[in-house]
Structures are given as structure tokens and as C-alpha cells.
PDB file of C-alpha atoms in Angstrom:
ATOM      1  CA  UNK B  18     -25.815 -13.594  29.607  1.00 78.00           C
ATOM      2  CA  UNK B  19     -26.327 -10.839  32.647  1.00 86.00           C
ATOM      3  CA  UNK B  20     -24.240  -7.508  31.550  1.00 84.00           C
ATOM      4  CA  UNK B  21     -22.270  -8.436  35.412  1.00 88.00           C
ATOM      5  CA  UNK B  22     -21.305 -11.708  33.343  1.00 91.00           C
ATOM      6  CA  UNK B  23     -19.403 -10.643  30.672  1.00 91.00           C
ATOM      7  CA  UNK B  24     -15.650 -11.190  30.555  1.00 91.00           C
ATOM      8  CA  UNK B  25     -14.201  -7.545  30.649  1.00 87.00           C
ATOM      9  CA  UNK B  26     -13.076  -5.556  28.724  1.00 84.00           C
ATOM     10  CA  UNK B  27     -16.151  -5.839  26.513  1.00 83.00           C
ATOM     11  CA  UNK B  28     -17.900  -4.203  24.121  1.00 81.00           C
ATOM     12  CA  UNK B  29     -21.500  -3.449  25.192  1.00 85.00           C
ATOM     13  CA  UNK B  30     -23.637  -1.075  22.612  1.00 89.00           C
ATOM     14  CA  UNK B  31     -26.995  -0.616  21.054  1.00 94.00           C
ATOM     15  CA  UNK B  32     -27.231  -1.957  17.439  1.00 95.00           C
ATOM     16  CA  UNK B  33     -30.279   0.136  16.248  1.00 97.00           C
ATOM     17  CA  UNK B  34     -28.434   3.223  17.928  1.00 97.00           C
ATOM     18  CA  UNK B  35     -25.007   2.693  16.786  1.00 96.00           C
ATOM     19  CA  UNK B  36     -26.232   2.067  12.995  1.00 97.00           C
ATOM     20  CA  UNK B  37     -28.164   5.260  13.295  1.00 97.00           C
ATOM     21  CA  UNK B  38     -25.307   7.269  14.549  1.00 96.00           C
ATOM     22  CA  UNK B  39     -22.954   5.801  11.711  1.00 97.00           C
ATOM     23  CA  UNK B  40     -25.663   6.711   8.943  1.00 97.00           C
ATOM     24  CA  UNK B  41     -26.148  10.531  10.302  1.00 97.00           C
ATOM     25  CA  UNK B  42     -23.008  10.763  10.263  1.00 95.00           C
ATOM     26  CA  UNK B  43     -22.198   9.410   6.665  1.00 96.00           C
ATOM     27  CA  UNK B  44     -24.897  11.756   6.155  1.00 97.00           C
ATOM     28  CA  UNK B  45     -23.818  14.811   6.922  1.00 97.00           C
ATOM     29  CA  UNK B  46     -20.804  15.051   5.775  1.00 96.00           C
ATOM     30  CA  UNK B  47     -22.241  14.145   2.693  1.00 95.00           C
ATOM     31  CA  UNK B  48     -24.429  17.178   2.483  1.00 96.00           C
ATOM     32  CA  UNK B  49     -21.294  19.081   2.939  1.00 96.00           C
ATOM     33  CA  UNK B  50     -19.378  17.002  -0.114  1.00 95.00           C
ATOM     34  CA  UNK B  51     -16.946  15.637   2.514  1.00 94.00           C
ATOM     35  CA  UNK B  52     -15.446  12.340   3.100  1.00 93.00           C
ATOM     36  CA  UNK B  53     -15.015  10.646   6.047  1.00 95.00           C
ATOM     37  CA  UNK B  54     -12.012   8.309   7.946  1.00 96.00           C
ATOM     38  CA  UNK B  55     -13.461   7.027  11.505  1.00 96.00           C
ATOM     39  CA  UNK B  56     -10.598   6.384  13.932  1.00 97.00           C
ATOM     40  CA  UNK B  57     -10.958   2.444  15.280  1.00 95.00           C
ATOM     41  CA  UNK B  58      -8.930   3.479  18.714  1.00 92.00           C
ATOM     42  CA  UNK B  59     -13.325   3.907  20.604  1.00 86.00           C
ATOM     43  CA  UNK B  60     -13.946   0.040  19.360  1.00 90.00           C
ATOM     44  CA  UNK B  61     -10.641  -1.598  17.815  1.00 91.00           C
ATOM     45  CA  UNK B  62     -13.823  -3.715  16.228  1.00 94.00           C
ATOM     46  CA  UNK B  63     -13.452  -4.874  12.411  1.00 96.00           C
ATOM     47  CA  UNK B  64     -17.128  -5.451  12.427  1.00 96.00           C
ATOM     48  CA  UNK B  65     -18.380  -1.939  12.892  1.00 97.00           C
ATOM     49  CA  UNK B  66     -15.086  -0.764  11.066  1.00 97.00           C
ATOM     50  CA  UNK B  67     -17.094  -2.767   8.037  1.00 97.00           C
ATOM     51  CA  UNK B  68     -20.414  -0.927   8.701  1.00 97.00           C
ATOM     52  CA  UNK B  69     -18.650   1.859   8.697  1.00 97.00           C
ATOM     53  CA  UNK B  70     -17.247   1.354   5.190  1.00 97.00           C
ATOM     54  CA  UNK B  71     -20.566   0.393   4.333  1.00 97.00           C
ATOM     55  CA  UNK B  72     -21.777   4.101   5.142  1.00 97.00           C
ATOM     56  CA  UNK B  73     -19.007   5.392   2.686  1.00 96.00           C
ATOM     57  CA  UNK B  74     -16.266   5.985   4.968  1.00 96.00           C
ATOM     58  CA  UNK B  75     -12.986   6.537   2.935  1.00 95.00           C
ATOM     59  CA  UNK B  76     -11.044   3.906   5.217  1.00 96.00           C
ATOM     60  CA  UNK B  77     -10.532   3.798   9.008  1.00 97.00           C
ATOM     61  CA  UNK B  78      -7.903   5.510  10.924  1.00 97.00           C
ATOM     62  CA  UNK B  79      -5.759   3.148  13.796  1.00 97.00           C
ATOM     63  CA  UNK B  80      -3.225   4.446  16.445  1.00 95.00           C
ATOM     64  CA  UNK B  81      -1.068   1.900  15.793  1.00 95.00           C
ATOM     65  CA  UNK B  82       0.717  -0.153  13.433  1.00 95.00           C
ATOM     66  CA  UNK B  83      -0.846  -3.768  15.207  1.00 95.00           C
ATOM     67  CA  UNK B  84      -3.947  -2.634  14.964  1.00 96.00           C
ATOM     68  CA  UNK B  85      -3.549  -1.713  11.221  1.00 96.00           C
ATOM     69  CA  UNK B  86      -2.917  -5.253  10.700  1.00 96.00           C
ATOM     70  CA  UNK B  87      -5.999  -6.205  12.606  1.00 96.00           C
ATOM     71  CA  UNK B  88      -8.040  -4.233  10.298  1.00 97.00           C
ATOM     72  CA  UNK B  89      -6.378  -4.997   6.855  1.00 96.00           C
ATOM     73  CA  UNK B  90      -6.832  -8.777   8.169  1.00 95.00           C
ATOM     74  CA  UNK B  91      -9.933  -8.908   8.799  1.00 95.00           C
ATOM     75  CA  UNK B  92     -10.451  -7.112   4.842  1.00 95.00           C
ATOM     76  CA  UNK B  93     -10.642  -3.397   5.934  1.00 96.00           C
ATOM     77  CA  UNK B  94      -9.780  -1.947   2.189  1.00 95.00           C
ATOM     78  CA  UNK B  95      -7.991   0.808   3.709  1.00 96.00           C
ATOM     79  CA  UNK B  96      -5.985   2.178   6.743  1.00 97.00           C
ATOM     80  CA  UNK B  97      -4.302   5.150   7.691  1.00 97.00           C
ATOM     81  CA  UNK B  98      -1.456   4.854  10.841  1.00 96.00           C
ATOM     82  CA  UNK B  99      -2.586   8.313  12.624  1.00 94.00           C
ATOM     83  CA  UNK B 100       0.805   7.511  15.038  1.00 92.00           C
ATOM     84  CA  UNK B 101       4.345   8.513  13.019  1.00 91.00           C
ATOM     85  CA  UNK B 102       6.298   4.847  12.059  1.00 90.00           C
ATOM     86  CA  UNK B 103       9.449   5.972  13.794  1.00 88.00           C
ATOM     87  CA  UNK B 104      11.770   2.629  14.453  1.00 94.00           C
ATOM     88  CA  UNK B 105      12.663  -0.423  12.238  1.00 95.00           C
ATOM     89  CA  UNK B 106      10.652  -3.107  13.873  1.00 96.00           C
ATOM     90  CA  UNK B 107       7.434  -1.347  12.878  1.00 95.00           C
ATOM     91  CA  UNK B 108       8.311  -0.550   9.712  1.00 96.00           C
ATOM     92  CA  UNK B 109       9.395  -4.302   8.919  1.00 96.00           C
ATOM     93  CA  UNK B 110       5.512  -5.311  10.538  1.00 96.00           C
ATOM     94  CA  UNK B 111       4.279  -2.244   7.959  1.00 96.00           C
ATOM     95  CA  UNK B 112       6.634  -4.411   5.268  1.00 96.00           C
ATOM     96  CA  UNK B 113       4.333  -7.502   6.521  1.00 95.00           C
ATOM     97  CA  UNK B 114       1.301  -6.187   6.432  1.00 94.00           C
ATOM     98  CA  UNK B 115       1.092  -3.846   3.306  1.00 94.00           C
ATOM     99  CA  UNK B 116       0.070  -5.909   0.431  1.00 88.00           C
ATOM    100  CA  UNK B 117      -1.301  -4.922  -3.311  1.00 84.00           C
ATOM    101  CA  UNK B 118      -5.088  -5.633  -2.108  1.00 83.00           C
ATOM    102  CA  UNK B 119      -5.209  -3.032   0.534  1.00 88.00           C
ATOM    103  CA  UNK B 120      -3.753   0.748   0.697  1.00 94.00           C
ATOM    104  CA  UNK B 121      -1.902   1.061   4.234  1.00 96.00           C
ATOM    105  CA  UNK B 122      -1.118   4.683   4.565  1.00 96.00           C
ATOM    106  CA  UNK B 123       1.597   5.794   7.324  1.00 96.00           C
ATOM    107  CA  UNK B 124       2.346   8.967   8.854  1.00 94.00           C
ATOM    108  CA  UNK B 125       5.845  10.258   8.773  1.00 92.00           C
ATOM    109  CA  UNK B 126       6.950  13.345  10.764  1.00 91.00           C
ATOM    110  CA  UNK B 127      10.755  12.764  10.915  1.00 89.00           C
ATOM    111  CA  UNK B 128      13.812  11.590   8.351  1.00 91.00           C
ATOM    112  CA  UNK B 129      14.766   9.000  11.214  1.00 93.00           C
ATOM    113  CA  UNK B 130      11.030   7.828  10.574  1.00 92.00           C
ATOM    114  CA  UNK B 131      11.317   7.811   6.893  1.00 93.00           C
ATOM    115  CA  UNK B 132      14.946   5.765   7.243  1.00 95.00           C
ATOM    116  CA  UNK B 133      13.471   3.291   9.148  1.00 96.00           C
ATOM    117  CA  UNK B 134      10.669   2.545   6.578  1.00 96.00           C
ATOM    118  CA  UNK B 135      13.708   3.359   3.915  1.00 96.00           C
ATOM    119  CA  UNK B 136      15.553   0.398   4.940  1.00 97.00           C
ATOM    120  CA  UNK B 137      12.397  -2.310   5.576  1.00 97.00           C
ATOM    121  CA  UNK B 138       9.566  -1.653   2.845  1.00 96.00           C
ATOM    122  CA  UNK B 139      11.162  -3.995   0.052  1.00 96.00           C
ATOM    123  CA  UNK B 140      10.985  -2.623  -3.281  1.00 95.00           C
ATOM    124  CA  UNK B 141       7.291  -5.335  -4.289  1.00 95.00           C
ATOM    125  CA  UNK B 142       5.439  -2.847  -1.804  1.00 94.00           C
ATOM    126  CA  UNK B 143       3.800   0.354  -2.307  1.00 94.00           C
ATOM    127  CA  UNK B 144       2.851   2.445   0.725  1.00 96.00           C
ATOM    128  CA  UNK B 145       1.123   6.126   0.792  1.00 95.00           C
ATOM    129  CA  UNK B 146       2.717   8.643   3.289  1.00 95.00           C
ATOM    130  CA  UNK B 147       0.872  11.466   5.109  1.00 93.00           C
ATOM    131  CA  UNK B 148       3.259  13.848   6.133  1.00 91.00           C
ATOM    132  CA  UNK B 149       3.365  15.514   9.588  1.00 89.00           C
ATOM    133  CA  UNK B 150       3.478  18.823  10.561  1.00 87.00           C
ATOM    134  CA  UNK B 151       3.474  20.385  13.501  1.00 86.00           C
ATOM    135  CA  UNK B 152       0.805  23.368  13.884  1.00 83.00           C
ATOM    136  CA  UNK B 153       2.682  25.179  17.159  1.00 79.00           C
ATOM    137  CA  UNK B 154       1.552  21.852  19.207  1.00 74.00           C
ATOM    138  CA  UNK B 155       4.477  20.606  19.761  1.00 71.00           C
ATOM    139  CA  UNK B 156       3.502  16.847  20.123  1.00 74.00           C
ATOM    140  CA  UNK B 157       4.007  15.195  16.907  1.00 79.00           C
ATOM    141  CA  UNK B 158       5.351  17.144  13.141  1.00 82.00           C
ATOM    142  CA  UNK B 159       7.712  18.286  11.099  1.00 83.00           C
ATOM    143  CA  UNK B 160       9.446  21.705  12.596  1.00 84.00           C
ATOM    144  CA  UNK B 161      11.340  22.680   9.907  1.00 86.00           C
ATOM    145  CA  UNK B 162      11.000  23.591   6.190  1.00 87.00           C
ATOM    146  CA  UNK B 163      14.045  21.901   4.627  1.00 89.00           C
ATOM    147  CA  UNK B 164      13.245  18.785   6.516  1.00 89.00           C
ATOM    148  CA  UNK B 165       9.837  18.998   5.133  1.00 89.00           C
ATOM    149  CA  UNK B 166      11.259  19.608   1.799  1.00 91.00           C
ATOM    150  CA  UNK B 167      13.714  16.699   1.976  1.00 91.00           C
ATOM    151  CA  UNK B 168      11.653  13.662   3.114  1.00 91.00           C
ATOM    152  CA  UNK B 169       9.360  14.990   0.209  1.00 92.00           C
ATOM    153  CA  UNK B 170      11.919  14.721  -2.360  1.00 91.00           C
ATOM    154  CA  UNK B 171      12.912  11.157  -0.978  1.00 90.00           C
ATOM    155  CA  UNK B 172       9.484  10.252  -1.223  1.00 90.00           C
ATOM    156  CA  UNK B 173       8.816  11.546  -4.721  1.00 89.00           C
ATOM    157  CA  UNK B 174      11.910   9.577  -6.186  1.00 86.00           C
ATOM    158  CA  UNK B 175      10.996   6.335  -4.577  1.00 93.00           C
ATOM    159  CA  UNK B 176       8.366   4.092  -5.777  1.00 94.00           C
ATOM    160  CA  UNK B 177       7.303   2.331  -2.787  1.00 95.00           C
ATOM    161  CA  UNK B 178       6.419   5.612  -1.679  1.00 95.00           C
ATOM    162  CA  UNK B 179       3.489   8.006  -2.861  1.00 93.00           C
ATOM    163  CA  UNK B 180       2.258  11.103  -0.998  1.00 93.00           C
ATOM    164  CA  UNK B 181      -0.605  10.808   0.460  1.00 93.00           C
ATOM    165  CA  UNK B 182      -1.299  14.036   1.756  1.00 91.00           C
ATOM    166  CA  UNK B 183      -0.543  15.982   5.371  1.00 88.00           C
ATOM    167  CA  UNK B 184      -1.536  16.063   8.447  1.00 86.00           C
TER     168      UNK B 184
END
């Protein structure tokens, strides 16, 4: 096939280059003792997602909870929702998708999020939750200590729940 004859969107790359890139990068941060999370949002791919496990990444990051369940699907060990879960209907696709041969970590940043995964992830699921904060950004985070403080005592009493870290 011509490049002009490819259905769009599609993804066009270098194989030799992009398996280069993926290794230099594993590398360094390897020198440097750190680990790695690639997000999936500049290919949505499982296939390089799986290279990229291959080079020691930690587990992939996704936007979105749809594209979470792309990756667990398609046997991506482990994925991390960078967008908060903040309404029922994605926590009860998070319910779906989160089973006991993959770790599906979620980002929380408000107790309205944390109800609606309260009320959908049934008590045979166990989910990790990176907590939110907001750095002065103003876009996404938790604002205030005793909300911080609360949705980390719900989480610590509930075993569906482990924390997973911030953010």
C-alpha cells in the first residue's frame, strides 16, 4: 500500500526507530534506578504498549477508563486511569473491567469520585487508588486537607480499595 492509501486515522512509524527510542528510554531511567509508566493517549496501540512492557515499563498510563479496558483486554498486566473516575457509569465499566489477573489503578481527586466507585466496585474486586492533588494548577486535585484526609480513611477501611500512591 501507497502511504496516500491508507484508511485514516492511521498509525504510520518506523519499527527500527521506535524500538530504539523505547530501549533508550528503558535505559535511562534505569541508570537513574527509576521506573517507568508510558502514557498510551500518542498510540492507543496494545502492541507497542507490549514492547513497552517488554523494556520494563511498570504498566501503561490511559486517559480514560475505555481505553483501560482496551489495554487490560488485549493482556496489558497493568493500567493506571491518569483522568479522576468521577460518575457512576464509569465506575460500574471500572467494576467490569478490573479483574484478579490485572491491577487497574484509578485516580480519585474528589469524595463525589470516590462515592461513585463506593457504590459500583462490588466487594470480589480490588482496585488501587492514586490520589489527586492539586499543586496551585487548578485543573484536576484535591484542595483541601480534611478532604484529603477523609477519602484516605475511606480508602484504608475498605478492602476493594488500596492506596496506590498520589499524584
Amino acid at each position: 500500500l501507497e502511504v496516500t492509501e491508507l484508511p485514516t486515522p492511521a498509525l504510520v512509524l518506523d519499527r527500527p526507530i521506535m524500538n530504539a527510542n523505547i530501549q533508550r528510554m528503558a535505559d535511562h531511567l534505569a541508570t537513574h534506578q527509576k521506573g517507568f509508566r508510558p502514557h498510551a493517549k500518542t498510540h492507543k496501540c496494545p502492541a507497542i504498549a507490549e514492547i513497552q512492557m517488554a523494556a520494563g515499563a511498570e504498566g501503561i498510563c490511559t486517559a480514560k477508563v475505555s481505553e483501560a479496558a482496551v489495554m487490560l483486554n488485549a493482556g496489558i498486566p497493568c493500567v493506571l486511569v491518569t483522568s479522576p473516575v468521577a460518575t457512576r457509569q464509569k465506575a460500574r465499566v471500572v467494576n467490569a473491567i478490573a479483574t484478579e489477573h490485572s491491577k487497574l489503578l484509578l485516580v480519585v481527586d474528589s469524595i463525589v469520585g470516590f462515592e461513585a466507585l463506593d457504590a459500583e466496585i462490588t466487594s470480589d474486586k480490588r482496585v488501587g487508588v492514586v490520589l489527586d492533588l492539586d499543586v496551585v494548577m487548578g485543573r484536576t486535585g484535591l484542595r483541601e486537607d480534611d478532604v484529603f484526609l477523609r477519602l484516605l480513611d475511606s480508602l484504608h477501611d475498605d478492602p476493594r480499595f488500596c492506596v496506590a500512591g498520589l499524584q
